[in-house]
Short mmCIF file of C-alpha atoms and ligand atoms in Angstrom, two decimals:
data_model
loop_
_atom_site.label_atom_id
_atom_site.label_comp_id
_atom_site.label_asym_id
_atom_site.label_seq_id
_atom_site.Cartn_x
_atom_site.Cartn_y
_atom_site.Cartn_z
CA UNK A 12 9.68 5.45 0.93
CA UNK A 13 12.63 7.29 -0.58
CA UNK A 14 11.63 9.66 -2.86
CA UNK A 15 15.33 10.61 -4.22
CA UNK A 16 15.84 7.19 -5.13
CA UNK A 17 13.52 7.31 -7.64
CA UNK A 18 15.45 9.43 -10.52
CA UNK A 19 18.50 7.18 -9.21
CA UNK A 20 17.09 3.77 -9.63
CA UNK A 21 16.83 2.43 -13.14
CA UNK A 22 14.12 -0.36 -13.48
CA UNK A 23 17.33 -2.25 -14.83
CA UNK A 24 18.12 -2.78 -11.29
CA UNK A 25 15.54 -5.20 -10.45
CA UNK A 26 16.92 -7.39 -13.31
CA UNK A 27 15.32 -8.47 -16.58
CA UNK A 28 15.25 -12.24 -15.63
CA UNK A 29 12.93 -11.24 -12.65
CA UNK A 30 10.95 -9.03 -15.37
CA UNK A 31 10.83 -11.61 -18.15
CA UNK A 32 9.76 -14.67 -15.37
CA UNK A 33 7.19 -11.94 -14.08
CA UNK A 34 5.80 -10.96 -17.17
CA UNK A 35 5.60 -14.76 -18.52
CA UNK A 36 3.53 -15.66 -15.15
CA UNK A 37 1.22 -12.83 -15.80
CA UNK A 38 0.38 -14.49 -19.61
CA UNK A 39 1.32 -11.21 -20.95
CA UNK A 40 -2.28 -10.04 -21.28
CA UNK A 41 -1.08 -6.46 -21.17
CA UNK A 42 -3.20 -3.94 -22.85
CA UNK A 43 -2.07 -0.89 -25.17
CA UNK A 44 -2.23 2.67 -23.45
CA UNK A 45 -4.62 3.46 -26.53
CA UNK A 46 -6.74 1.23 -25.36
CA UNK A 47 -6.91 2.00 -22.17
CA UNK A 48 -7.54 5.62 -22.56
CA UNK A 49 -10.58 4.58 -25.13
CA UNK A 50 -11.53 1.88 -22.21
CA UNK A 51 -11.52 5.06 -20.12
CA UNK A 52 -13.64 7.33 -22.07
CA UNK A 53 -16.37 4.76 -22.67
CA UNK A 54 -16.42 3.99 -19.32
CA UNK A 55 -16.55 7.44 -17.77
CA UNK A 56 -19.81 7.85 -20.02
CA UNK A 57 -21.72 5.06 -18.73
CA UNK A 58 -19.88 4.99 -15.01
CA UNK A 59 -21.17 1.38 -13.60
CA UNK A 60 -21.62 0.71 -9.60
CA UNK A 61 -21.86 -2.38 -9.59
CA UNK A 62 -19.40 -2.87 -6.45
CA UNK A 63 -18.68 -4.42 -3.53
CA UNK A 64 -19.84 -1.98 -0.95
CA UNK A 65 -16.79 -0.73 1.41
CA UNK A 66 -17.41 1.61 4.53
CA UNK A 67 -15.49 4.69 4.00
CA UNK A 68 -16.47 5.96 7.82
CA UNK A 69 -15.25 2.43 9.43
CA UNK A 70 -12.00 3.44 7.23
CA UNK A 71 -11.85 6.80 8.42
CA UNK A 72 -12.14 5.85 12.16
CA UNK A 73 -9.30 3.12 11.87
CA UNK A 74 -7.10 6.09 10.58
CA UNK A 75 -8.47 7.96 13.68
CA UNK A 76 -7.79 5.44 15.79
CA UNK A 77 -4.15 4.94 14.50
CA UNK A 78 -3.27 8.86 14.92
CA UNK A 79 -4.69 9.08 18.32
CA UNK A 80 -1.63 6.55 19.26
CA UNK A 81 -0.01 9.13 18.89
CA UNK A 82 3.53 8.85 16.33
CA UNK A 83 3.92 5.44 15.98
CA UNK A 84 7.94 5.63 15.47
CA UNK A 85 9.23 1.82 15.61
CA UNK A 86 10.36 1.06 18.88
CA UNK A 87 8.66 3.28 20.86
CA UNK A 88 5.06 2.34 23.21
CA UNK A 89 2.78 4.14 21.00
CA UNK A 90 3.83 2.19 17.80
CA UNK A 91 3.69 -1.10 19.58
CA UNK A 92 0.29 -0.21 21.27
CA UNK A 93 -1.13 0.54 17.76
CA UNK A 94 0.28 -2.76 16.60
CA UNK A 95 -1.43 -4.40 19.31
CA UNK A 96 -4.67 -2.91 18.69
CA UNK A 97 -4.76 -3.70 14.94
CA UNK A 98 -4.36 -7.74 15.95
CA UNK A 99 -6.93 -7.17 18.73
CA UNK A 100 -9.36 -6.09 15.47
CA UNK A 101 -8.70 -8.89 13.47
CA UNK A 102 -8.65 -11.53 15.98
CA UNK A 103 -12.00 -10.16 17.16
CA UNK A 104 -13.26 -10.54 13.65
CA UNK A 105 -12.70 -14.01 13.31
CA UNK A 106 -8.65 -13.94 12.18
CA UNK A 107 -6.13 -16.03 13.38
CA UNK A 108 -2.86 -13.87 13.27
CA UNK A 109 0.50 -14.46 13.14
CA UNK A 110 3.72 -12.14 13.78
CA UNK A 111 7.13 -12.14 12.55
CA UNK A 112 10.44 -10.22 15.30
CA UNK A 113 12.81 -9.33 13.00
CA UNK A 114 16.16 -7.28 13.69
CA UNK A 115 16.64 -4.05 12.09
CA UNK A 116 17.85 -0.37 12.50
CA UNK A 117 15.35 2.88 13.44
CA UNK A 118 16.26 5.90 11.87
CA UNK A 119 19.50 6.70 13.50
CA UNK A 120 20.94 3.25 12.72
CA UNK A 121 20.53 1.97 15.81
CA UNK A 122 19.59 -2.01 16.08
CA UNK A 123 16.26 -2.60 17.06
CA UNK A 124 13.72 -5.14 16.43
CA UNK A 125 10.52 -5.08 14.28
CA UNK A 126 7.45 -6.74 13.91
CA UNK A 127 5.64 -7.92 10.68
CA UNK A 128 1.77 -9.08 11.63
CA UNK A 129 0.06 -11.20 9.11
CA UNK A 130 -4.04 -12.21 9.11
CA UNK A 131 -4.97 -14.53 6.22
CA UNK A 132 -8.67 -15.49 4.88
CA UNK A 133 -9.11 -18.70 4.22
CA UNK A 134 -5.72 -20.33 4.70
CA UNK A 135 -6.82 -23.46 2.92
CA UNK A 136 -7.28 -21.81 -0.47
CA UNK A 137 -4.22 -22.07 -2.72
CA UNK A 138 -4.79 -19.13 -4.82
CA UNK A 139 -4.27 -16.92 -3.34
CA UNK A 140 -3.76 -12.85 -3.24
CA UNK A 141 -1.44 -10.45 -0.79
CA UNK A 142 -2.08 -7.34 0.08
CA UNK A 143 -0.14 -5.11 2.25
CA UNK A 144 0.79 -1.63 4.07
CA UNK A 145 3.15 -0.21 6.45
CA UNK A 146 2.05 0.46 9.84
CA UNK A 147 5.22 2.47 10.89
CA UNK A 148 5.76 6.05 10.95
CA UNK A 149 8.50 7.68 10.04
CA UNK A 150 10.76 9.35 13.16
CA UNK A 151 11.34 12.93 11.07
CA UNK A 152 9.91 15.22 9.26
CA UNK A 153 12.36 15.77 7.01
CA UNK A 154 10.71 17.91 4.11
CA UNK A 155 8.84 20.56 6.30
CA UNK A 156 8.63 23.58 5.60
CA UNK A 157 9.65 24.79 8.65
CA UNK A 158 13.27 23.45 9.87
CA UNK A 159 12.23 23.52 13.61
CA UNK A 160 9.77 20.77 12.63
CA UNK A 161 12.41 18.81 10.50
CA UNK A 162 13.46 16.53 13.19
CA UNK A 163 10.31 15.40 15.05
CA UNK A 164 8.31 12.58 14.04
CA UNK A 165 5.30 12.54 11.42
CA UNK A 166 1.87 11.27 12.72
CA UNK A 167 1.87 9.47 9.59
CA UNK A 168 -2.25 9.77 8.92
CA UNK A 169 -1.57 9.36 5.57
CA UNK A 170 1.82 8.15 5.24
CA UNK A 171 1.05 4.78 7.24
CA UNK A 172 -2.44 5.24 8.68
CA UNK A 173 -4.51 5.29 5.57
CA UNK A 174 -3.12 1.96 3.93
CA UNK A 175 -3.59 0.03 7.07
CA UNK A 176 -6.96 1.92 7.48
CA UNK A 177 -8.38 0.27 4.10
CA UNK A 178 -6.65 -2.93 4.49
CA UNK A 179 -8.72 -3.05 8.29
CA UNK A 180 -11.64 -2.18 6.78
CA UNK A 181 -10.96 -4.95 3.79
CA UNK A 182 -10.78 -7.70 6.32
CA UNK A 183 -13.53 -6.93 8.39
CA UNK A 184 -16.03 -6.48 5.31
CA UNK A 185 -14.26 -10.31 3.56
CA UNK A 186 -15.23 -11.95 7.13
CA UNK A 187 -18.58 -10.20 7.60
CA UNK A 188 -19.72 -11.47 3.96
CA UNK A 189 -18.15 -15.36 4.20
CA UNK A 190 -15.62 -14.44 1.22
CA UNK A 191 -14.26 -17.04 -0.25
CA UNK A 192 -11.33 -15.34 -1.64
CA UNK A 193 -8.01 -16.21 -0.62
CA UNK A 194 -6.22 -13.39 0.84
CA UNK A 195 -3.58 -12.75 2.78
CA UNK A 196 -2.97 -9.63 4.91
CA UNK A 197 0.39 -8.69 5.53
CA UNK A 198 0.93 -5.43 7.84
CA UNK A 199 4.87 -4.59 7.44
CA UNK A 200 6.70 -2.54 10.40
CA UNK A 201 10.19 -0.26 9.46
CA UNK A 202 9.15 0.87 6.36
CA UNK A 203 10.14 4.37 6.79
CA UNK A 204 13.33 4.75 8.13
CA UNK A 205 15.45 5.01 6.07
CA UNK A 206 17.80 8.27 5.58
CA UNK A 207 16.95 10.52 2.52
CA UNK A 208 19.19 10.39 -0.28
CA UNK A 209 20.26 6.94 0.58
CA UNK A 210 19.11 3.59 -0.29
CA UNK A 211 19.55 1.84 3.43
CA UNK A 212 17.05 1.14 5.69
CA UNK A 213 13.55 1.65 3.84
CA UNK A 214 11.01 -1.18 3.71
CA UNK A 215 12.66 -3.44 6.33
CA UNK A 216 9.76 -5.72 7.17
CA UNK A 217 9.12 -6.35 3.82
CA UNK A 218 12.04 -7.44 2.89
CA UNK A 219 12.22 -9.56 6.15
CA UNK A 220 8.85 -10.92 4.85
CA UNK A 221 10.35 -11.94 1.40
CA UNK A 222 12.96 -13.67 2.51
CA UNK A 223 10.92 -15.86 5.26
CA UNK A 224 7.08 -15.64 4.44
CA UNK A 225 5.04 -16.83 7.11
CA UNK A 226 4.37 -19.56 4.88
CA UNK A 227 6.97 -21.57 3.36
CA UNK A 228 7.25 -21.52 -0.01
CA UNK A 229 4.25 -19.12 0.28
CA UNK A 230 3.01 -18.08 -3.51
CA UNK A 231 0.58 -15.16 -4.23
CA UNK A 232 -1.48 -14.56 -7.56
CA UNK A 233 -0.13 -11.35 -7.21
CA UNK A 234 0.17 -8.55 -4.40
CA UNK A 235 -1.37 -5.04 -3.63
CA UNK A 236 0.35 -2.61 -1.72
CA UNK A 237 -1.42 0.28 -0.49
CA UNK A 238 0.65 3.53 0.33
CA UNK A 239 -0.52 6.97 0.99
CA UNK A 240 -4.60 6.28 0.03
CA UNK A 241 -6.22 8.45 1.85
CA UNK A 242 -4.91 12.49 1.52
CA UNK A 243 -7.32 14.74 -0.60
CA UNK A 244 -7.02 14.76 -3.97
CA UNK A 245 -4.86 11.92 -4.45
CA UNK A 246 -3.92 10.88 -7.62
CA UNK A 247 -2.78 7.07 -8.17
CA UNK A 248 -0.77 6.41 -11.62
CA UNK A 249 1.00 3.72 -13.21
CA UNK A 250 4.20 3.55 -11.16
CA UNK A 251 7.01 1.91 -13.03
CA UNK A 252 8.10 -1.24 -11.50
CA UNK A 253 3.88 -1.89 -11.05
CA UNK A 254 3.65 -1.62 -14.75
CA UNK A 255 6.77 -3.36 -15.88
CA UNK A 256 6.18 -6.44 -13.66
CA UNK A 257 2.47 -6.38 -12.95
CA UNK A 258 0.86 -4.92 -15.54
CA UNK A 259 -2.39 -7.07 -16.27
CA UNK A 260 -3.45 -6.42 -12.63
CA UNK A 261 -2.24 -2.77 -12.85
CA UNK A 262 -5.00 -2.41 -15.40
CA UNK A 263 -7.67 -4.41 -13.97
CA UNK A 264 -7.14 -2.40 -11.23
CA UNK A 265 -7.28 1.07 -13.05
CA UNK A 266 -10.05 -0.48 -15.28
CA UNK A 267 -12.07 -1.17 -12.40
CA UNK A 268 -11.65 2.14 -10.73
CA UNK A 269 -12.94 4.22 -14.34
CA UNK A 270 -16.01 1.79 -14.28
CA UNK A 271 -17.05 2.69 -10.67
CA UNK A 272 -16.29 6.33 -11.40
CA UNK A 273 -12.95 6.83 -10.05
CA UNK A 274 -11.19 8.11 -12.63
CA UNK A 275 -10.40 11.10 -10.99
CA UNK A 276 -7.97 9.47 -8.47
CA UNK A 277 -7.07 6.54 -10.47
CA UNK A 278 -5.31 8.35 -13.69
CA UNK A 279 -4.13 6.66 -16.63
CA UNK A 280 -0.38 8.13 -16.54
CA UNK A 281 2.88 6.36 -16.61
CA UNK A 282 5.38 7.68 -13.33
CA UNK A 283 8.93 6.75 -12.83
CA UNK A 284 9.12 3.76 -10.16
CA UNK A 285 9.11 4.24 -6.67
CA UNK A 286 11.49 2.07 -4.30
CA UNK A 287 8.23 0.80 -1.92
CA UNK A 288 7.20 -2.34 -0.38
CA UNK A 289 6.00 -3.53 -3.85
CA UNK A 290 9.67 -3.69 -4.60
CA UNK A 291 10.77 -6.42 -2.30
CA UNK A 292 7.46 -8.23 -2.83
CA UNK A 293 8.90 -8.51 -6.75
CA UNK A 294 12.28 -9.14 -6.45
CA UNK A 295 12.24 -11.24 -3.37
CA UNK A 296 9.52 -13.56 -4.17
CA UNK A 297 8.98 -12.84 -7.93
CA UNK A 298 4.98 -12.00 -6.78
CA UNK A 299 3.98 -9.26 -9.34
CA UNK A 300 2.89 -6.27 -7.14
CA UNK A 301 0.75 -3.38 -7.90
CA UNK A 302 1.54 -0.34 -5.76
CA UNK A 303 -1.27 2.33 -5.24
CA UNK A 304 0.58 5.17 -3.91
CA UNK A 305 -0.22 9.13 -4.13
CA UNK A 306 2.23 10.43 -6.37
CA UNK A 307 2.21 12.26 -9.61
CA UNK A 308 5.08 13.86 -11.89
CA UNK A 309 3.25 17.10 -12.62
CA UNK A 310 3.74 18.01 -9.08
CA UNK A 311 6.92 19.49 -7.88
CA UNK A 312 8.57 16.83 -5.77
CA UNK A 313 5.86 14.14 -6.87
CA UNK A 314 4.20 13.34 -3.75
CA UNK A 315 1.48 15.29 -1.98
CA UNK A 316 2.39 18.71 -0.54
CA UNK A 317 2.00 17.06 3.37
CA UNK A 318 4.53 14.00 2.45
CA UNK A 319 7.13 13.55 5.86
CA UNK A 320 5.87 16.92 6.88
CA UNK A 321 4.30 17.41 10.08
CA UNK A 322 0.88 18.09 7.46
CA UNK A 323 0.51 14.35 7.18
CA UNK A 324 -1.82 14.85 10.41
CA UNK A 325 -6.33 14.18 9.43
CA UNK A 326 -6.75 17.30 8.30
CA UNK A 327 -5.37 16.11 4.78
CA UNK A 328 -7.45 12.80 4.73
CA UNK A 329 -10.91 12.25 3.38
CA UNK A 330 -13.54 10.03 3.15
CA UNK A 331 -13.71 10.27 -0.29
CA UNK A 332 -10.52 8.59 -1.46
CA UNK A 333 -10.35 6.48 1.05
CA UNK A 334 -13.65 4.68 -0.36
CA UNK A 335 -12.14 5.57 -4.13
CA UNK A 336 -9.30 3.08 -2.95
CA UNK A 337 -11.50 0.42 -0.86
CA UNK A 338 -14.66 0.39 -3.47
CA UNK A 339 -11.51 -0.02 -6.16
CA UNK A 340 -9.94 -2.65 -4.36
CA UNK A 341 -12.33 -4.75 -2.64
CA UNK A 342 -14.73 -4.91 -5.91
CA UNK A 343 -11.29 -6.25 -8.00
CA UNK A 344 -10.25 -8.88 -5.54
CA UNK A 345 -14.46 -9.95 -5.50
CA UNK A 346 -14.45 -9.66 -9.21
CA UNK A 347 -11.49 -9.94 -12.24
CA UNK A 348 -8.82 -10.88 -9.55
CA UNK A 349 -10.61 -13.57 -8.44
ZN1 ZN B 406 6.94 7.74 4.11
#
């Protein structure tokens, strides 16, 4: 994602009708930020863990796996080798996956085609919940430090790796238990390419996605996007266009984090909105998304230190968020999402 298009984009651009249709569906069940905090406070007293267990080490090795690819830069072997290998995983656990060519443009603008891939858990169930990542890394490392590193590619460990990483893990643990949950798991390709400063060519397969789900007419309960979940010391906050147009499962979310003692990584702070996958999932299907990203004002640019830096390598992930964000999810989806 962009991150200069964040002070540029107004949540007025997503459009109020979208907000007010959004907001309807959700039964406007939102709760008060007082609330919350107090929710919060009682909670971190008497932390609960009562949870649906989720393997932080399988996690950990699927980012492994991932990085040892190599840069998976759309277009390239490496990134359709690691696309290969993440169906190969879910097929063997029982998945029958689907994948969507679409045309778009890699980081120089030149036309090239990408590749959603899509798993879903018990197809048959109408309601239904999406969650997503990008598996795509981005071609440059346009924030480093160091200029000489500016324009080669990221190995993304973080900034790709981790969502898909939890997401994996997700869908092997639903299969290995009989879930019955509905879910649907939607891996989107040419995410990050787009040029900084502009608004072109970010979440590509999303978009794609939104305009020609792999199901027609496909409707969601809602969607989670996972972005940047594993780096240390990650903190997660209320991005804007979550909270304006998804705010009942924003807070289950967050609600459900403070009760399994994650309140650490999952803090209770309102952040400017982020133009992310989340955003096409809202405005192109009118799903309310939730997106769990690592970003927090108090820091200088607002994302993590190693963000499109060649940093974003596994020396910056741990175990520990990565099972902050799986225990958080997976016990939600098994629980008040359900
Ligand atoms: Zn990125």
């Amino acid at each position: 994602m962009n991150k200069n298009k964040i002070t540029r984009l107004s949540l007025g651009t997503v459009g109020l009708t979208i907000a007010l249709g959004l907001m309807t569906a959700c039964g406007g069940a939102s709760q008060s930020k007082e609330k919350q905090s107090e929710a919060s406070t009682e909670l971190k007293e008497t932390p609960k863990r009562e949870l649906v267990a989720f393997n932080a080490d399988s996690a950990f090795r699927y980012v492994n796996d991932q990085v040892a690819f190599g840069h998976r830069v759309p277009n390239t072997p490496e990134h359709k080798a690691c696309g290969d290998w993440m169906i190969g995983k879910l097929k063997a656990w029982g998945y029958i996956t689907s994948e969507q060519a679409f045309q778009g443009t890699d980081y120089h603008g030149k036309a090239i085609t990408g590749r959603n891939i899509i798993a879903s858990l018990n197809p048959e169930i109408s309601n239904r919940i999406l969650l997503l990542a990008h598996y795509d890394t981005r071609a440059v490392a346009d924030h480093d430090g160091l200029l000489d590193n500016r324009s080669k590619a990221i190995l993304g460990a973080d900034d790709g790796a981790s969502g898909v990483a939890v997401l994996l893990e997700l869908a092997r643990s639903a299969k290995a238990r009989q879930s019955d949950l509905g879910l649907d798991f939607l891996f989107v390709d040419l995410e990050d390419g787009g040029q900084g400063g502009s608004d072109d060519g970010w979440c590509q397969g999303s978009i794609f996605w939104a305009k020609e789900p792999h199901k027609a007419d496909y409707k969601a309960k809602c969607a989670i996007l996972l972005d940047m979940v594993g780096g240390k010391n990650a903190k997660f906050c209320w991005e804007a266009y979550s909270k304006t147009y998804a705010a009942p499962y924003l807070y289950t979310l967050w609600d459900t984090a403070a009760k399994l003692g994650w309140g650490a990584y999952f803090v209770n702070k309102e952040v400017g909105g982020l133009v992310d996958d989340h955003v096409s999932i809202i405005k192109g299907r009118k799903i309310p998304a939730v997106d769990i990203v690592n970003y927090d004002s108090d820091r200088e640019n607002g994302f993590a230190n190693h963000w499109h830096t060649q940093g974003d390598n596994l020396n910056i992930i741990s175990k520990e968020t990565l099972q902050a964000v799986g225990e958080t999810v997976g016990t939600a989806l098994e629980t008040k999402l359900k």
